[in-house]
mmCIF file of C-alpha atoms and ligand atoms in Angstrom:
data_model
loop_
_atom_site.group_PDB
_atom_site.id
_atom_site.type_symbol
_atom_site.label_atom_id
_atom_site.label_comp_id
_atom_site.label_asym_id
_atom_site.label_seq_id
_atom_site.Cartn_x
_atom_site.Cartn_y
_atom_site.Cartn_z
ATOM 1 C CA MET V 196 30.192 1.209 14.028
ATOM 2 C CA ARG V 197 33.552 -0.239 12.460
ATOM 3 C CA GLN V 198 35.822 2.001 12.885
ATOM 4 C CA GLN V 199 38.288 3.351 9.725
ATOM 5 C CA VAL V 200 41.660 4.312 9.267
ATOM 6 C CA ASN V 201 42.605 5.625 6.126
ATOM 7 C CA GLY V 202 39.524 3.680 4.354
ATOM 8 C CA HIS V 203 40.584 0.151 5.411
ATOM 9 C CA ILE V 204 38.450 -1.783 8.471
ATOM 10 C CA SER V 205 40.622 -1.950 11.471
ATOM 11 C CA GLY V 206 42.379 -6.010 12.220
ATOM 12 C CA SER V 207 39.844 -6.419 15.383
ATOM 13 C CA ASP V 208 36.770 -4.853 13.616
ATOM 14 C CA ALA V 209 37.959 -6.828 10.464
ATOM 15 C CA GLN V 210 37.745 -9.975 12.145
ATOM 16 C CA ALA V 211 34.454 -8.778 14.076
ATOM 17 C CA GLY V 212 33.000 -8.709 10.073
ATOM 18 C CA GLU V 213 34.807 -11.465 9.126
ATOM 19 C CA SER V 214 32.945 -13.344 12.322
ATOM 20 C CA ILE V 215 29.053 -11.822 11.056
ATOM 21 C CA ARG V 216 29.430 -13.055 7.527
ATOM 22 C CA GLU V 217 30.717 -16.888 8.419
ATOM 23 C CA GLU V 218 27.442 -16.629 11.257
ATOM 24 C CA LEU V 219 25.002 -15.716 8.688
ATOM 25 C CA GLN V 220 26.227 -17.976 5.479
ATOM 26 C CA GLU V 221 25.711 -20.590 8.349
ATOM 27 C CA PHE V 222 22.457 -19.382 9.463
ATOM 28 C CA LEU V 223 21.596 -18.702 5.958
ATOM 29 C CA GLY V 224 22.811 -22.114 5.532
ATOM 30 C CA GLY V 225 20.543 -23.733 7.192
ATOM 31 C CA GLU V 226 17.624 -22.467 5.421
ATOM 32 C CA ALA V 227 15.436 -24.839 4.572
ATOM 33 C CA LEU V 228 14.229 -24.358 8.104
ATOM 34 C CA LEU V 229 13.650 -20.582 8.400
ATOM 35 C CA HIS V 230 10.230 -21.216 8.029
ATOM 36 C CA GLN V 231 9.832 -22.885 11.399
ATOM 37 C CA LEU V 232 11.643 -19.567 13.326
ATOM 38 C CA ASP V 233 8.445 -17.421 14.595
ATOM 39 C CA ASP V 234 10.300 -14.966 16.669
ATOM 40 C CA LEU V 235 12.464 -12.514 15.208
ATOM 41 C CA THR V 236 14.200 -12.302 17.816
ATOM 42 C CA LYS V 237 15.853 -15.426 17.500
ATOM 43 C CA VAL V 238 17.171 -14.576 13.999
ATOM 44 C CA ASN V 239 20.977 -14.670 14.694
ATOM 45 C CA PRO V 240 23.132 -13.246 13.009
ATOM 46 C CA VAL V 241 20.182 -10.327 13.237
ATOM 47 C CA THR V 242 20.692 -8.668 9.977
ATOM 48 C CA LEU V 243 18.168 -6.990 7.033
ATOM 49 C CA GLU V 244 18.482 -9.781 5.401
ATOM 50 C CA THR V 245 18.432 -12.755 7.754
ATOM 51 C CA VAL V 246 14.792 -11.156 8.537
ATOM 52 C CA LEU V 247 14.547 -10.364 5.638
ATOM 53 C CA ARG V 248 14.988 -14.215 4.407
ATOM 54 C CA CYS V 249 12.966 -15.757 7.360
ATOM 55 C CA LEU V 250 9.370 -13.932 6.570
ATOM 56 C CA GLN V 251 10.740 -14.705 3.358
ATOM 57 C CA ALA V 252 10.795 -18.072 3.504
ATOM 58 C CA ARG V 253 7.676 -17.810 6.456
ATOM 59 C CA TYR V 254 5.754 -16.205 4.074
ATOM 60 C CA SER V 255 6.677 -19.645 0.797
ATOM 61 C CA ALA V 256 5.486 -22.084 3.723
ATOM 62 C CA ASP V 257 1.795 -19.628 4.122
ATOM 63 C CA THR V 258 2.256 -18.848 7.521
ATOM 64 C CA PHE V 259 1.762 -15.048 7.327
ATOM 65 C CA TYR V 260 1.627 -13.939 11.691
ATOM 66 C CA THR V 261 5.610 -14.398 13.041
ATOM 67 C CA ASN V 262 6.181 -13.325 16.623
ATOM 68 C CA ALA V 263 8.799 -9.946 16.740
ATOM 69 C CA GLY V 264 9.482 -10.014 20.767
ATOM 70 C CA CYS V 265 6.079 -8.452 22.243
ATOM 71 C CA THR V 266 5.238 -6.587 18.282
ATOM 72 C CA LEU V 267 3.005 -9.544 15.678
ATOM 73 C CA VAL V 268 4.286 -8.959 12.072
ATOM 74 C CA ALA V 269 1.779 -10.292 9.200
ATOM 75 C CA LEU V 270 2.410 -10.074 5.974
ATOM 76 C CA ASN V 271 -0.126 -9.661 3.987
ATOM 77 C CA PRO V 272 -0.913 -13.678 2.128
ATOM 78 C CA PHE V 273 -3.203 -11.343 -0.829
ATOM 79 C CA LYS V 274 -5.275 -13.925 -1.323
ATOM 80 C CA PRO V 275 -8.301 -16.045 0.626
ATOM 81 C CA VAL V 276 -6.742 -18.239 4.026
ATOM 82 C CA PRO V 277 -10.373 -18.939 4.882
ATOM 83 C CA GLN V 278 -9.667 -21.867 7.434
ATOM 84 C CA LEU V 279 -7.147 -18.934 9.150
ATOM 85 C CA TYR V 280 -9.760 -17.063 10.447
ATOM 86 C CA SER V 281 -12.769 -18.867 11.225
ATOM 87 C CA THR V 282 -14.720 -18.798 14.398
ATOM 88 C CA GLU V 283 -13.574 -22.057 15.046
ATOM 89 C CA LEU V 284 -9.944 -20.192 15.665
ATOM 90 C CA MET V 285 -10.847 -18.108 17.585
ATOM 91 C CA GLN V 286 -12.606 -20.085 19.849
ATOM 92 C CA GLU V 287 -9.529 -22.415 20.015
ATOM 93 C CA TYR V 288 -6.998 -19.247 20.675
ATOM 94 C CA HIS V 289 -10.557 -18.556 23.651
ATOM 95 C CA ALA V 290 -9.939 -21.077 25.147
ATOM 96 C CA ALA V 291 -5.760 -21.861 25.213
ATOM 97 C CA PRO V 292 -4.182 -22.476 28.420
ATOM 98 C CA GLN V 293 -1.581 -19.397 27.228
ATOM 99 C CA PRO V 294 -2.092 -18.196 23.759
ATOM 100 C CA GLN V 295 1.305 -17.068 23.857
ATOM 101 C CA LYS V 296 2.095 -20.998 23.272
ATOM 102 C CA LEU V 297 0.151 -20.992 19.958
ATOM 103 C CA LYS V 298 0.963 -19.943 16.378
ATOM 104 C CA PRO V 299 1.611 -16.820 16.121
ATOM 105 C CA HIS V 300 -1.610 -14.738 15.323
ATOM 106 C CA ILE V 301 -3.437 -11.828 15.067
ATOM 107 C CA PHE V 302 -6.085 -13.850 17.584
ATOM 108 C CA THR V 303 -3.459 -13.928 20.210
ATOM 109 C CA VAL V 304 -2.761 -10.300 19.875
ATOM 110 C CA GLY V 305 -6.234 -10.117 20.590
ATOM 111 C CA GLU V 306 -7.027 -13.098 23.436
ATOM 112 C CA GLN V 307 -3.774 -11.264 25.080
ATOM 113 C CA THR V 308 -5.758 -7.582 25.463
ATOM 114 C CA TYR V 309 -8.245 -9.017 26.748
ATOM 115 C CA ARG V 310 -7.743 -11.302 29.637
ATOM 116 C CA ASN V 311 -5.382 -8.123 30.856
ATOM 117 C CA VAL V 312 -8.527 -6.945 30.669
ATOM 118 C CA LYS V 313 -9.792 -9.229 32.539
ATOM 119 C CA SER V 314 -7.426 -10.405 35.218
ATOM 120 C CA LEU V 315 -7.111 -6.451 36.431
ATOM 121 C CA MET V 316 -8.832 -5.424 40.113
ATOM 122 C CA GLU V 317 -9.579 -2.500 38.159
ATOM 123 C CA PRO V 318 -10.516 -2.823 34.291
ATOM 124 C CA VAL V 319 -7.728 -0.898 32.627
ATOM 125 C CA ASN V 320 -8.146 0.193 28.674
ATOM 126 C CA GLN V 321 -6.069 -1.458 26.499
ATOM 127 C CA SER V 322 -4.950 -0.691 22.795
ATOM 128 C CA ILE V 323 -4.304 -2.683 19.874
ATOM 129 C CA VAL V 324 -1.668 -0.743 17.642
ATOM 130 C CA VAL V 325 -2.617 -1.122 13.915
ATOM 131 C CA SER V 326 -0.246 0.177 11.685
ATOM 132 C CA GLY V 327 2.093 -0.204 8.234
ATOM 133 C CA GLU V 328 1.955 1.167 4.952
ATOM 134 C CA SER V 329 -0.852 1.555 2.384
ATOM 135 C CA GLY V 330 -2.040 -1.899 1.281
ATOM 136 C CA ALA V 331 0.066 -3.730 4.318
ATOM 137 C CA GLY V 332 -3.345 -5.255 5.709
ATOM 138 C CA LYS V 333 -4.410 -2.610 8.777
ATOM 139 C CA THR V 334 -8.030 -1.992 7.686
ATOM 140 C CA TRP V 335 -8.240 -6.310 7.520
ATOM 141 C CA THR V 336 -6.334 -6.743 10.777
ATOM 142 C CA SER V 337 -8.986 -4.334 12.266
ATOM 143 C CA ARG V 338 -11.906 -6.202 10.963
ATOM 144 C CA CYS V 339 -10.018 -9.436 11.847
ATOM 145 C CA LEU V 340 -10.014 -7.976 15.794
ATOM 146 C CA MET V 341 -13.597 -6.563 15.131
ATOM 147 C CA LYS V 342 -14.597 -10.065 14.119
ATOM 148 C CA PHE V 343 -12.895 -11.905 17.094
ATOM 149 C CA TYR V 344 -13.884 -10.430 20.278
ATOM 150 C CA ALA V 345 -17.873 -9.789 18.359
ATOM 151 C CA VAL V 346 -17.266 -13.831 19.299
ATOM 152 C CA VAL V 347 -15.617 -14.248 22.234
ATOM 153 C CA ALA V 348 -16.827 -11.004 24.565
ATOM 154 C CA ALA V 349 -20.691 -11.989 23.002
ATOM 155 C CA SER V 350 -20.852 -15.510 25.375
ATOM 156 C CA PRO V 351 -24.287 -14.875 26.837
ATOM 157 C CA THR V 352 -25.903 -16.001 29.205
ATOM 158 C CA SER V 353 -29.494 -15.594 29.333
ATOM 159 C CA TRP V 354 -31.648 -15.723 26.095
ATOM 160 C CA GLU V 355 -32.380 -11.699 26.235
ATOM 161 C CA SER V 356 -28.781 -11.234 26.441
ATOM 162 C CA HIS V 357 -28.068 -13.596 23.892
ATOM 163 C CA GLU V 358 -31.007 -10.991 21.249
ATOM 164 C CA ILE V 359 -29.171 -8.100 22.474
ATOM 165 C CA ALA V 360 -25.050 -9.340 22.038
ATOM 166 C CA GLU V 361 -26.137 -10.182 18.730
ATOM 167 C CA ARG V 362 -27.668 -6.696 17.912
ATOM 168 C CA ILE V 363 -24.848 -5.170 18.971
ATOM 169 C CA GLU V 364 -22.264 -7.873 17.796
ATOM 170 C CA GLN V 365 -23.978 -7.629 14.235
ATOM 171 C CA ARG V 366 -24.348 -3.579 14.669
ATOM 172 C CA ILE V 367 -20.227 -3.071 15.276
ATOM 173 C CA LEU V 368 -19.387 -5.363 12.604
ATOM 174 C CA ASN V 369 -21.590 -3.753 10.405
ATOM 175 C CA SER V 370 -19.889 -0.491 11.132
ATOM 176 C CA ASN V 371 -17.003 -1.900 8.737
ATOM 177 C CA PRO V 372 -18.598 -1.592 5.132
ATOM 178 C CA VAL V 373 -20.211 1.439 6.302
ATOM 179 C CA MET V 374 -17.003 3.840 7.075
ATOM 180 C CA GLU V 375 -15.206 1.373 3.917
ATOM 181 C CA ALA V 376 -18.032 2.515 1.513
ATOM 182 C CA PHE V 377 -17.924 6.208 2.469
ATOM 183 C CA GLY V 378 -14.500 6.154 3.793
ATOM 184 C CA ASN V 379 -12.608 4.197 1.202
ATOM 185 C CA ALA V 380 -11.256 4.436 -3.110
ATOM 186 C CA GLY V 381 -9.174 2.716 -4.645
ATOM 187 C CA THR V 382 -5.591 4.122 -5.226
ATOM 188 C CA LEU V 383 -2.481 2.764 -6.920
ATOM 189 C CA ARG V 384 -1.937 0.838 -4.070
ATOM 190 C CA ASN V 385 -5.061 -0.322 -2.864
ATOM 191 C CA ASN V 386 -8.606 -1.472 -4.451
ATOM 192 C CA ASN V 387 -10.080 -0.294 -0.782
ATOM 193 C CA SER V 388 -7.958 1.922 0.534
ATOM 194 C CA SER V 389 -8.564 3.850 4.380
ATOM 195 C CA ARG V 390 -8.614 7.276 2.707
ATOM 196 C CA PHE V 391 -9.097 8.177 6.731
ATOM 197 C CA GLY V 392 -7.916 7.344 10.248
ATOM 198 C CA LYS V 393 -9.462 5.219 12.603
ATOM 199 C CA PHE V 394 -9.358 5.374 16.341
ATOM 200 C CA ILE V 395 -12.737 1.661 17.115
ATOM 201 C CA GLN V 396 -13.023 1.598 20.956
ATOM 202 C CA LEU V 397 -15.190 -1.598 21.737
ATOM 203 C CA GLN V 398 -16.473 -0.730 25.047
ATOM 204 C CA LEU V 399 -17.290 -3.154 27.545
ATOM 205 C CA ASN V 400 -19.128 -4.932 31.136
ATOM 206 C CA ARG V 401 -17.239 -6.233 33.881
ATOM 207 C CA ALA V 402 -18.276 -9.086 32.325
ATOM 208 C CA GLN V 403 -16.000 -8.557 30.170
ATOM 209 C CA GLN V 404 -19.003 -8.625 27.413
ATOM 210 C CA MET V 405 -19.705 -6.106 24.600
ATOM 211 C CA THR V 406 -21.370 -3.054 25.395
ATOM 212 C CA GLY V 407 -21.075 -0.871 22.558
ATOM 213 C CA ALA V 408 -18.888 0.524 20.442
ATOM 214 C CA ALA V 409 -17.136 3.949 19.281
ATOM 215 C CA VAL V 410 -15.542 4.843 16.475
ATOM 216 C CA GLN V 411 -13.422 7.848 15.801
ATOM 217 C CA THR V 412 -12.619 8.686 12.327
ATOM 218 C CA TYR V 413 -10.329 11.302 11.498
ATOM 219 C CA LEU V 414 -7.850 13.312 8.490
ATOM 220 C CA LEU V 415 -10.763 12.256 5.957
ATOM 221 C CA GLU V 416 -8.841 12.763 2.075
ATOM 222 C CA LYS V 417 -12.285 14.693 1.285
ATOM 223 C CA THR V 418 -10.001 16.859 -1.505
ATOM 224 C CA ARG V 419 -10.674 13.479 -2.860
ATOM 225 C CA VAL V 420 -14.146 14.105 -4.310
ATOM 226 C CA ALA V 421 -13.304 16.563 -6.889
ATOM 227 C CA CYS V 422 -9.969 15.404 -7.397
ATOM 228 C CA GLN V 423 -8.088 11.939 -8.245
ATOM 229 C CA ALA V 424 -5.216 11.152 -9.304
ATOM 230 C CA SER V 425 -4.758 9.447 -12.652
ATOM 231 C CA SER V 426 -5.824 5.579 -12.143
ATOM 232 C CA GLU V 427 -7.221 5.963 -9.034
ATOM 233 C CA ARG V 428 -11.079 6.180 -8.397
ATOM 234 C CA ASN V 429 -13.532 8.156 -5.757
ATOM 235 C CA PHE V 430 -14.815 6.924 -2.507
ATOM 236 C CA HIS V 431 -16.483 3.448 -3.173
ATOM 237 C CA ILE V 432 -20.109 4.478 -2.414
ATOM 238 C CA PHE V 433 -20.075 6.961 -5.593
ATOM 239 C CA TYR V 434 -19.439 4.195 -7.631
ATOM 240 C CA GLN V 435 -22.205 1.280 -6.173
ATOM 241 C CA ILE V 436 -24.531 4.095 -6.124
ATOM 242 C CA CYS V 437 -24.163 4.464 -9.994
ATOM 243 C CA LYS V 438 -23.330 0.751 -10.156
ATOM 244 C CA GLY V 439 -26.352 -0.586 -7.537
ATOM 245 C CA ALA V 440 -29.696 1.963 -7.628
ATOM 246 C CA SER V 441 -33.078 0.530 -9.650
ATOM 247 C CA ALA V 442 -34.320 2.522 -12.050
ATOM 248 C CA ASP V 443 -36.375 4.573 -9.674
ATOM 249 C CA GLU V 444 -33.629 5.823 -7.570
ATOM 250 C CA ARG V 445 -31.992 6.480 -10.506
ATOM 251 C CA LEU V 446 -34.847 9.244 -12.064
ATOM 252 C CA GLN V 447 -35.123 10.599 -8.330
ATOM 253 C CA TRP V 448 -31.030 10.706 -7.815
ATOM 254 C CA HIS V 449 -30.678 12.230 -11.546
ATOM 255 C CA LEU V 450 -29.002 9.294 -12.065
ATOM 256 C CA PRO V 451 -29.242 8.653 -16.598
ATOM 257 C CA GLU V 452 -28.464 4.765 -16.795
ATOM 258 C CA GLY V 453 -25.359 4.670 -18.527
ATOM 259 C CA ALA V 454 -23.916 8.219 -17.918
ATOM 260 C CA THR V 455 -20.054 8.463 -16.951
ATOM 261 C CA PHE V 456 -19.257 10.850 -14.481
ATOM 262 C CA SER V 457 -16.421 13.411 -14.926
ATOM 263 C CA TRP V 458 -15.256 13.658 -10.983
ATOM 264 C CA LEU V 459 -16.067 9.660 -11.100
ATOM 265 C CA PRO V 460 -12.751 7.721 -13.253
ATOM 266 C CA ASN V 461 -11.606 4.516 -13.884
ATOM 267 C CA PRO V 462 -15.793 2.947 -13.848
ATOM 268 C CA GLU V 463 -15.238 0.187 -15.542
ATOM 269 C CA ARG V 464 -12.633 -0.949 -13.117
ATOM 270 C CA THR V 465 -15.610 -4.035 -10.763
ATOM 271 C CA LEU V 466 -14.560 -4.094 -7.668
ATOM 272 C CA GLU V 467 -16.053 -6.377 -5.030
ATOM 273 C CA GLU V 468 -15.983 -2.685 -2.920
ATOM 274 C CA ASP V 469 -18.377 -2.030 -5.769
ATOM 275 C CA CYS V 470 -21.653 -3.583 -3.971
ATOM 276 C CA PHE V 471 -24.556 -0.441 -2.872
ATOM 277 C CA GLU V 472 -26.283 -3.771 -1.123
ATOM 278 C CA VAL V 473 -24.426 -4.710 1.136
ATOM 279 C CA THR V 474 -24.334 -0.990 1.503
ATOM 280 C CA ARG V 475 -27.484 -0.747 2.204
ATOM 281 C CA GLU V 476 -27.804 -4.284 3.925
ATOM 282 C CA ALA V 477 -25.045 -2.747 7.197
ATOM 283 C CA MET V 478 -26.852 1.243 7.486
ATOM 284 C CA LEU V 479 -30.572 -1.551 8.170
ATOM 285 C CA HIS V 480 -28.840 -2.324 11.158
ATOM 286 C CA LEU V 481 -26.701 -0.371 12.193
ATOM 287 C CA GLY V 482 -30.334 1.533 12.787
ATOM 288 C CA ILE V 483 -30.318 3.998 9.342
ATOM 289 C CA ASP V 484 -33.805 3.137 7.622
ATOM 290 C CA ALA V 485 -34.963 3.198 4.068
ATOM 291 C CA PRO V 486 -36.337 7.249 3.923
ATOM 292 C CA THR V 487 -32.586 8.389 5.890
ATOM 293 C CA GLN V 488 -30.669 6.228 3.452
ATOM 294 C CA ASN V 489 -32.396 7.460 0.317
ATOM 295 C CA ASN V 490 -31.845 11.748 1.568
ATOM 296 C CA ILE V 491 -28.689 10.803 2.045
ATOM 297 C CA PHE V 492 -28.366 9.613 -1.611
ATOM 298 C CA GLN V 493 -29.653 12.585 -3.329
ATOM 299 C CA VAL V 494 -27.485 14.926 -1.324
ATOM 300 C CA ARG V 495 -27.650 17.931 -3.161
ATOM 301 C CA GLY V 496 -27.568 21.803 -2.853
ATOM 302 C CA LYS V 497 -30.707 23.845 -2.213
ATOM 303 C CA ALA V 498 -31.641 24.492 -5.364
ATOM 304 C CA THR V 499 -29.059 22.050 -7.618
ATOM 305 C CA PRO V 500 -29.423 18.228 -7.597
ATOM 306 C CA LEU V 501 -25.499 18.075 -6.913
ATOM 307 C CA THR V 502 -25.619 15.677 -10.459
ATOM 308 C CA CYS V 503 -26.171 18.601 -12.458
ATOM 309 C CA GLY V 504 -24.874 18.791 -16.247
ATOM 310 C CA SER V 505 -21.278 20.128 -17.658
ATOM 311 C CA GLY V 506 -20.795 22.420 -20.557
ATOM 312 C CA ASP V 507 -20.310 19.872 -22.840
ATOM 313 C CA GLY V 508 -23.472 18.353 -22.121
ATOM 314 C CA GLN V 509 -21.469 15.567 -19.543
ATOM 315 C CA PRO V 510 -23.223 15.266 -16.638
ATOM 316 C CA VAL V 511 -20.778 16.346 -13.840
ATOM 317 C CA LEU V 512 -21.571 14.424 -9.971
HETATM 318 N N1 LIG G 26 -4.488 -11.469 6.227
HETATM 319 C C1 LIG G 26 -5.310 -11.171 4.495
HETATM 320 N N2 LIG G 26 -5.754 -12.131 4.098
HETATM 321 C C2 LIG G 26 -6.145 -12.031 3.056
HETATM 322 N N3 LIG G 26 -6.147 -11.511 2.094
HETATM 323 C C3 LIG G 26 -5.445 -9.852 3.378
HETATM 324 C C4 LIG G 26 -5.607 -9.562 4.420
HETATM 325 N N4 LIG G 26 -5.103 -8.972 4.599
HETATM 326 C C5 LIG G 26 -5.128 -7.237 3.380
HETATM 327 N N5 LIG G 26 -5.312 -8.343 2.642
HETATM 328 C C6 LIG G 26 -5.908 -7.760 1.565
HETATM 329 O O1 LIG G 26 -5.211 -6.872 1.145
HETATM 330 C C7 LIG G 26 -5.332 -5.393 0.526
HETATM 331 C C8 LIG G 26 -4.854 -4.848 1.375
HETATM 332 O O2 LIG G 26 -5.257 -4.650 2.602
HETATM 333 P P1 LIG G 26 -6.475 -3.298 3.627
HETATM 334 O O3 LIG G 26 -6.006 -4.185 4.593
HETATM 335 O O4 LIG G 26 -6.921 -2.290 3.023
HETATM 336 O O5 LIG G 26 -4.601 -2.162 3.699
HETATM 337 P P2 LIG G 26 -4.488 -1.244 4.033
HETATM 338 O O6 LIG G 26 -5.504 -1.069 5.808
HETATM 339 O O7 LIG G 26 -2.960 -1.072 5.302
HETATM 340 O O8 LIG G 26 -4.116 -0.250 3.637
HETATM 341 C C9 LIG G 26 -7.177 -6.034 1.368
HETATM 342 O O9 LIG G 26 -7.363 -5.518 -0.074
HETATM 343 C C10 LIG G 26 -7.036 -7.595 0.890
HETATM 344 O O10 LIG G 26 -7.606 -7.664 -0.178
HETATM 345 MG MG1 LIG G 27 -6.672 0.869 5.187
#
């Protein structure tokens, strides 16, 4: 901390402050090259301004991943960048002798973790913590990691194991649309905001092939079913059902065509997450057959359906 005497910075501290300012000017003077700094530990001097300017320069150059020592900083591009997540690129990081020498990427983290399991005499669990504020890209990043492992950890040798691997891989990936349909909702900050936390465990055999997955969820924001902030929405699944049910299903599930529901605000906001078919397809792949799905979607109380009339003739879900 800089020492102040009667509100004035002492002589040597003032000099130090001056030299930091000069360094800062010099660093920011080379702004054209800022986006080339792929590790925030190379930023000098390390101040909030220099770190943010570096990330901003990289963002402007469509470079969304930056190392910060052994941590990876991911910026949300808020636009599709398909070439950044292609299977070819996954294979490139997987095959690289030293993936950490390639451009910073979530695949580097995925691959290093995978190798850490592989290289040890006794397999040791590895964990990746994905953190950030709402809308930062945590769910996206977790999905990317799952896709990455589904590709690199499912390298079967025989036709039979290929079938199995494909099934496991598909099932693991299909858990995402189901969890998101029932646990995500449109909020002010994120159209696809996870309203629960999750611990995803991917299980590998001794040959480092994926054999299964377990997902533990916690702290689901159940109150959202009955109470949503203005401009926010209920869980996606309700809108999916309302928008995607067939005429027969509407009849069976007590969903009259064109009905509006007090607990389903902002139904006019169409999100890409509103696709009922994707959820149903994913449930099918997870082994939830059509009759079971039907039971889930027509959830009702003992005598009266969940969908019932409100005082003003308005149905309430
Ligand atoms: N790497 C990315 N590439 C493209 N779009 C992204 C990326 N990361 C996030 N997004 C966009 O940002 C939105 C919010 O990200 P999400 O992962 O749901 O945030 P969080 O889980 O941290 O709240 C996503 O729905 C997606 O549209
Ligand atoms: Mg999320």
